[in-house]
């Protein structure tokens, strides 16, 4: 009977000790907190390394177009046009390069791309 109580106490102490160890492990491996955002910081969905390797430009060849070339990344482009409407790239996401176009004879005012 005494041996049974000792076995039960030993199992309980192991369970409690294991429970304490499990509660401390996630705290030790928690991800670092994000830095505070400033007025010049990029949105969370942008990869800073991708943004620095992307080239972006607007041109006009019968219509306004916004282009983005980001090697190694899928790219989405949105262009705002002189007719006060915005248009997305088709296909929406494309690897390495994408473009969005305004209607014929309408110029592009600004653009945004997301790698």
PDB file of N, CA, C and O in Angstrom, residues 5 12 18-19 22 24 35-36 39-40 44 49-50 53 55 60 65 68 96 98 105 107 112 115:
ATOM      1  N   UNK A   5       1.232   4.319  -2.905  1.00  0.00           N
ATOM      2  CA  UNK A   5       1.151   5.762  -2.674  1.00  0.00           C
ATOM      3  C   UNK A   5       2.400   6.464  -3.193  1.00  0.00           C
ATOM      4  O   UNK A   5       2.324   7.522  -3.791  1.00  0.00           O
ATOM      5  N   UNK A  12       2.633  11.801 -10.060  1.00  0.00           N
ATOM      6  CA  UNK A  12       2.064  13.147  -9.980  1.00  0.00           C
ATOM      7  C   UNK A  12       3.153  14.203 -10.073  1.00  0.00           C
ATOM      8  O   UNK A  12       2.998  15.227 -10.739  1.00  0.00           O
ATOM      9  N   UNK A  18       6.570  17.971 -15.661  1.00  0.00           N
ATOM     10  CA  UNK A  18       6.463  18.027 -17.116  1.00  0.00           C
ATOM     11  C   UNK A  18       5.555  19.153 -17.561  1.00  0.00           C
ATOM     12  O   UNK A  18       5.797  19.832 -18.538  1.00  0.00           O
ATOM     13  N   UNK A  19       4.478  19.375 -16.792  1.00  0.00           N
ATOM     14  CA  UNK A  19       3.564  20.466 -17.123  1.00  0.00           C
ATOM     15  C   UNK A  19       4.239  21.809 -16.997  1.00  0.00           C
ATOM     16  O   UNK A  19       4.033  22.705 -17.803  1.00  0.00           O
ATOM     17  N   UNK A  22       6.523  22.282 -19.972  1.00  0.00           N
ATOM     18  CA  UNK A  22       5.801  22.591 -21.201  1.00  0.00           C
ATOM     19  C   UNK A  22       5.343  24.038 -21.239  1.00  0.00           C
ATOM     20  O   UNK A  22       5.279  24.638 -22.298  1.00  0.00           O
ATOM     21  N   UNK A  24       6.974  26.543 -20.021  1.00  0.00           N
ATOM     22  CA  UNK A  24       8.098  27.449 -20.200  1.00  0.00           C
ATOM     23  C   UNK A  24       8.735  27.327 -21.576  1.00  0.00           C
ATOM     24  O   UNK A  24       9.395  28.242 -22.020  1.00  0.00           O
ATOM     25  N   UNK A  35       9.097  45.315 -35.020  1.00  0.00           N
ATOM     26  CA  UNK A  35       9.532  46.663 -34.659  1.00  0.00           C
ATOM     27  C   UNK A  35       8.376  47.643 -34.830  1.00  0.00           C
ATOM     28  O   UNK A  35       7.445  47.396 -35.584  1.00  0.00           O
ATOM     29  N   UNK A  36       8.454  48.739 -34.119  1.00  0.00           N
ATOM     30  CA  UNK A  36       7.416  49.755 -34.216  1.00  0.00           C
ATOM     31  C   UNK A  36       7.390  50.329 -35.630  1.00  0.00           C
ATOM     32  O   UNK A  36       8.430  50.555 -36.236  1.00  0.00           O
ATOM     33  N   UNK A  39       6.507  56.280 -40.126  1.00  0.00           N
ATOM     34  CA  UNK A  39       5.855  56.823 -41.311  1.00  0.00           C
ATOM     35  C   UNK A  39       6.487  56.279 -42.588  1.00  0.00           C
ATOM     36  O   UNK A  39       5.834  56.196 -43.618  1.00  0.00           O
ATOM     37  N   UNK A  40       7.754  55.871 -42.545  1.00  0.00           N
ATOM     38  CA  UNK A  40       8.434  55.400 -43.739  1.00  0.00           C
ATOM     39  C   UNK A  40       8.468  53.887 -43.842  1.00  0.00           C
ATOM     40  O   UNK A  40       9.007  53.355 -44.793  1.00  0.00           O
ATOM     41  N   UNK A  44       2.962  45.484 -43.940  1.00  0.00           N
ATOM     42  CA  UNK A  44       3.394  44.172 -43.466  1.00  0.00           C
ATOM     43  C   UNK A  44       3.475  43.147 -44.579  1.00  0.00           C
ATOM     44  O   UNK A  44       4.276  42.239 -44.521  1.00  0.00           O
ATOM     45  N   UNK A  49      13.206  43.027 -48.820  1.00  0.00           N
ATOM     46  CA  UNK A  49      14.238  42.604 -49.755  1.00  0.00           C
ATOM     47  C   UNK A  49      13.695  42.530 -51.172  1.00  0.00           C
ATOM     48  O   UNK A  49      14.390  42.833 -52.132  1.00  0.00           O
ATOM     49  N   UNK A  50      12.444  42.145 -51.333  1.00  0.00           N
ATOM     50  CA  UNK A  50      11.834  42.097 -52.667  1.00  0.00           C
ATOM     51  C   UNK A  50      11.641  43.509 -53.196  1.00  0.00           C
ATOM     52  O   UNK A  50      11.912  43.788 -54.360  1.00  0.00           O
ATOM     53  N   UNK A  53      14.671  45.010 -54.671  1.00  0.00           N
ATOM     54  CA  UNK A  53      15.134  44.406 -55.917  1.00  0.00           C
ATOM     55  C   UNK A  53      14.142  44.599 -57.054  1.00  0.00           C
ATOM     56  O   UNK A  53      14.385  44.140 -58.165  1.00  0.00           O
ATOM     57  N   UNK A  55      12.000  46.711 -59.909  1.00  0.00           N
ATOM     58  CA  UNK A  55      11.999  47.934 -60.697  1.00  0.00           C
ATOM     59  C   UNK A  55      10.559  48.181 -61.143  1.00  0.00           C
ATOM     60  O   UNK A  55       9.867  47.268 -61.570  1.00  0.00           O
ATOM     61  N   UNK A  60       3.449  55.065 -71.519  1.00  0.00           N
ATOM     62  CA  UNK A  60       2.270  55.316 -72.334  1.00  0.00           C
ATOM     63  C   UNK A  60       2.579  54.915 -73.760  1.00  0.00           C
ATOM     64  O   UNK A  60       3.457  55.464 -74.402  1.00  0.00           O
ATOM     65  N   UNK A  65       0.225  52.447 -68.729  1.00  0.00           N
ATOM     66  CA  UNK A  65       0.525  51.121 -68.175  1.00  0.00           C
ATOM     67  C   UNK A  65       1.469  51.258 -66.999  1.00  0.00           C
ATOM     68  O   UNK A  65       2.369  52.096 -67.015  1.00  0.00           O
ATOM     69  N   UNK A  68       5.958  46.249 -63.202  1.00  0.00           N
ATOM     70  CA  UNK A  68       6.820  45.901 -62.059  1.00  0.00           C
ATOM     71  C   UNK A  68       7.582  44.631 -62.408  1.00  0.00           C
ATOM     72  O   UNK A  68       7.006  43.665 -62.887  1.00  0.00           O
ATOM     73  N   UNK A  96       7.768  37.030 -61.387  1.00  0.00           N
ATOM     74  CA  UNK A  96       8.853  37.892 -61.877  1.00  0.00           C
ATOM     75  C   UNK A  96       8.392  39.235 -62.454  1.00  0.00           C
ATOM     76  O   UNK A  96       8.980  40.253 -62.149  1.00  0.00           O
ATOM     77  N   UNK A  98       4.895  41.748 -64.018  1.00  0.00           N
ATOM     78  CA  UNK A  98       3.469  41.908 -64.293  1.00  0.00           C
ATOM     79  C   UNK A  98       3.210  43.352 -64.694  1.00  0.00           C
ATOM     80  O   UNK A  98       4.039  44.233 -64.440  1.00  0.00           O
ATOM     81  N   UNK A 105      -6.153  55.109 -74.984  1.00  0.00           N
ATOM     82  CA  UNK A 105      -6.105  56.577 -74.993  1.00  0.00           C
ATOM     83  C   UNK A 105      -6.314  57.218 -73.617  1.00  0.00           C
ATOM     84  O   UNK A 105      -6.674  58.385 -73.530  1.00  0.00           O
ATOM     85  N   UNK A 107      -4.300  57.899 -69.970  1.00  0.00           N
ATOM     86  CA  UNK A 107      -2.981  57.838 -69.347  1.00  0.00           C
ATOM     87  C   UNK A 107      -3.026  57.334 -67.913  1.00  0.00           C
ATOM     88  O   UNK A 107      -4.060  57.391 -67.246  1.00  0.00           O
ATOM     89  N   UNK A 112       0.894  51.015 -58.100  1.00  0.00           N
ATOM     90  CA  UNK A 112       1.398  50.351 -56.906  1.00  0.00           C
ATOM     91  C   UNK A 112       1.604  48.883 -57.262  1.00  0.00           C
ATOM     92  O   UNK A 112       0.799  48.285 -57.968  1.00  0.00           O
ATOM     93  N   UNK A 115       5.100  42.752 -54.350  1.00  0.00           N
ATOM     94  CA  UNK A 115       5.822  41.530 -54.672  1.00  0.00           C
ATOM     95  C   UNK A 115       5.347  40.379 -53.814  1.00  0.00           C
ATOM     96  O   UNK A 115       4.788  40.592 -52.786  1.00  0.00           O
TER      97      UNK A 115
END
